[in-house]
Coordinates of C-alpha atoms in Angstrom, one line a residue:
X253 CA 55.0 179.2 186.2
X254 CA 51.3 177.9 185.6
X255 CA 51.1 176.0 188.9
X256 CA 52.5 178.9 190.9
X257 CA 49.5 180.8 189.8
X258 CA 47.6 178.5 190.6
X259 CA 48.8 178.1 193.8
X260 CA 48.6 182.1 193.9
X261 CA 45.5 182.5 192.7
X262 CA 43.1 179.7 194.3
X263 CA 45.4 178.5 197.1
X264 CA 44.9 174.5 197.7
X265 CA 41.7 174.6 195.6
X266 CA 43.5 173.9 191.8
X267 CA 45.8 171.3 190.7
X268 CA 46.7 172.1 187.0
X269 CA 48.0 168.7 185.4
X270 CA 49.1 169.9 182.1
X271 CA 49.2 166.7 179.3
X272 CA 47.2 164.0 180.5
X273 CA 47.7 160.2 178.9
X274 CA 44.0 159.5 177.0
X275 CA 44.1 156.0 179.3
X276 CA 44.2 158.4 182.5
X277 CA 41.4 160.7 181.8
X278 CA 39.0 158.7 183.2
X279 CA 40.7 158.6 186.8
X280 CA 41.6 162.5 186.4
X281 CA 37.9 163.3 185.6
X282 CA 36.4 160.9 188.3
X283 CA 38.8 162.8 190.5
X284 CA 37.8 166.6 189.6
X285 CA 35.5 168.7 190.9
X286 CA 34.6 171.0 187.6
X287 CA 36.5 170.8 184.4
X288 CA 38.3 174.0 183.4
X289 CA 40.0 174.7 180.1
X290 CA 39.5 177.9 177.7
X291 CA 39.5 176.3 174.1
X292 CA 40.8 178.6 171.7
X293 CA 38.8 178.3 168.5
X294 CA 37.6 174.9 169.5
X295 CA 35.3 173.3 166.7
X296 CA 33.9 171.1 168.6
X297 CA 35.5 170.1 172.5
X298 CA 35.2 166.7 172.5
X299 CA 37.0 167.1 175.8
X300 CA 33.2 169.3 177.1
X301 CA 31.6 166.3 176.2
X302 CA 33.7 164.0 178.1
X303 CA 34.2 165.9 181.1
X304 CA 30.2 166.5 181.2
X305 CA 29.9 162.6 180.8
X306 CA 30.7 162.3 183.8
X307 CA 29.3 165.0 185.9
X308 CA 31.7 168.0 185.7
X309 CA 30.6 171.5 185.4
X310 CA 33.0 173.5 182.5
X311 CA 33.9 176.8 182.6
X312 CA 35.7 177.5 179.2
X313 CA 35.8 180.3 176.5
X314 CA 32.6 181.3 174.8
X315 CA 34.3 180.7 171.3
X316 CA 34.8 178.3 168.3
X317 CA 32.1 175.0 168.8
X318 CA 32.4 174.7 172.6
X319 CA 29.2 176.5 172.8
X320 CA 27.1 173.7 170.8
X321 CA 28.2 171.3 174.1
X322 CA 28.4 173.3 176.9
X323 CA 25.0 174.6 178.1
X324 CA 25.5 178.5 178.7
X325 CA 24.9 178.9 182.5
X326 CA 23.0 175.2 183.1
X327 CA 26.1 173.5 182.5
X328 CA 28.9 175.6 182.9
X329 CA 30.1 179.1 182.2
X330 CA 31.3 180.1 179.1
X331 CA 32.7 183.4 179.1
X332 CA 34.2 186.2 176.7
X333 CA 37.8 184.8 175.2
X334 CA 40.5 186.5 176.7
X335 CA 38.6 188.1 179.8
X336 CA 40.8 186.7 182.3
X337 CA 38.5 188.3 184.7
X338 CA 35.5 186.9 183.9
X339 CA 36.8 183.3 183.7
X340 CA 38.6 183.8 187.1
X341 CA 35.1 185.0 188.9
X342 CA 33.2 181.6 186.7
X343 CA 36.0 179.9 188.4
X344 CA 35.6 181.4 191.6
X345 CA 31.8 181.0 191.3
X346 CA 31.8 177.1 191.0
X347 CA 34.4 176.3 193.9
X348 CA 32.3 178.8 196.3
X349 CA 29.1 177.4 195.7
X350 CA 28.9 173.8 195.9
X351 CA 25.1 172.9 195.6
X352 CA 25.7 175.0 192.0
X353 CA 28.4 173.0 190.6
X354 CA 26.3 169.8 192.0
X355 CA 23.8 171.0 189.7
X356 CA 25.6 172.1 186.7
X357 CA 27.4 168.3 186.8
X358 CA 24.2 167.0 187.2
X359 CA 22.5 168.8 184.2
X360 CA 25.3 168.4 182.1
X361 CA 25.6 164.6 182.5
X362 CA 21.9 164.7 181.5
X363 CA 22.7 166.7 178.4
X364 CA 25.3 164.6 177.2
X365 CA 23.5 161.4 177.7
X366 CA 20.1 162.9 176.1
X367 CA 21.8 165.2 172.8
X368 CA 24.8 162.6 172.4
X369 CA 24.2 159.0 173.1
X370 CA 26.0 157.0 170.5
X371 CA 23.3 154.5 170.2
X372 CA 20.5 157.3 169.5
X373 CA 22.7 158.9 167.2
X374 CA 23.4 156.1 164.6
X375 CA 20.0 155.5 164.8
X376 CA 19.5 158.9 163.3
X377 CA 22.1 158.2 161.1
X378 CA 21.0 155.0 160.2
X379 CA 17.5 156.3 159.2
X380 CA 18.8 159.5 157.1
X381 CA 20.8 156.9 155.0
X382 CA 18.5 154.4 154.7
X383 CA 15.8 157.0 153.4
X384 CA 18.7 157.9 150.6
X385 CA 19.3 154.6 149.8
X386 CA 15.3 154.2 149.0
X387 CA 15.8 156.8 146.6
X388 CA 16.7 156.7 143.1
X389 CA 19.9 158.9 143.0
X390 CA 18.4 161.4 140.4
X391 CA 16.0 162.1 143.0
X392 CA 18.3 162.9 145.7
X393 CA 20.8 165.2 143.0
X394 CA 17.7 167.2 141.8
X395 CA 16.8 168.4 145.0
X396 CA 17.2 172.0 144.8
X397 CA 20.9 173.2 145.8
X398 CA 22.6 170.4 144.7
X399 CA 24.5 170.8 142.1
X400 CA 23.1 169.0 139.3
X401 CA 20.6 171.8 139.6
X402 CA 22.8 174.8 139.5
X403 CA 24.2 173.0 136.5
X404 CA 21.2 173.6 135.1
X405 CA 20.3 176.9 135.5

């Protein structure tokens, strides 16, 4: 049913693969030309980040997290849930215009690279708990908010 609309709908421009083995993505995403997937009430999309890791535009639902990973309009299009409309002409836009999707992969490789590189990111990590552990522990529960001092007021 699903890849007769697709064959409807973008005649021998979509292939839609349904369940994918993890130890194939790689090969499928290498393979792809823009990465395509709504995401009802994502938290996050760990699947944006991978498909922009490797140079695919997304066009997905403008819902749940998937708008803390997917640059609106640098890279992809993130439009209004259920506005099958709108995510057809998003679609539509990226297959038409090639130099845009070049870009979009392009910026959105970037992104992922710059906001989301593992190594950069424990470092952060590393330096956040490190600054704890330098602290004496009453300091860090006294802090206002934490509960020690709603407790006592």
């Amino acid at each position: 049913e699903r890849s007769e609309l697709a064959r409807r709908e973008l005649p021998g421009r979509a292939t839609l693969l349904g369940r994918v083995p993890r130890e194939k993505m790689a090969g499928v995403f290498s393979a792809a030309d823009l990465f395509v997937f709504p995401g009802i009430r994502e938290s996050l999309g760990m699947v944006y980040l991978e498909a922009q890791s490797v140079g695919l535009p997304v066009v997905a639902f403008d819902n749940g997290g998937i708008a803390e990973v997917v640059g609106r309009d640098e890279t992809g299009f993130l439009t209004p849930p259920f506005d099958d409309a709108a995510f057809r002409a998003a679609i539509g836009r990226l297959l038409d215009d090639r130099d845009l999707r070049r870009a979009m992969g392009e910026q959105a490789e970037a992104r992922v690279r710059r906001r989301h590189d593992l190594s950069v990111n424990y470092a952060k990590a590393e330096a956040v708990l490190t600054s704890l552990a330098d602290r004496p522990l009453r300091e860090i529960l006294s802090r206002p908010g934490s509960p020690e001092d709603a407790e006592n007021r």
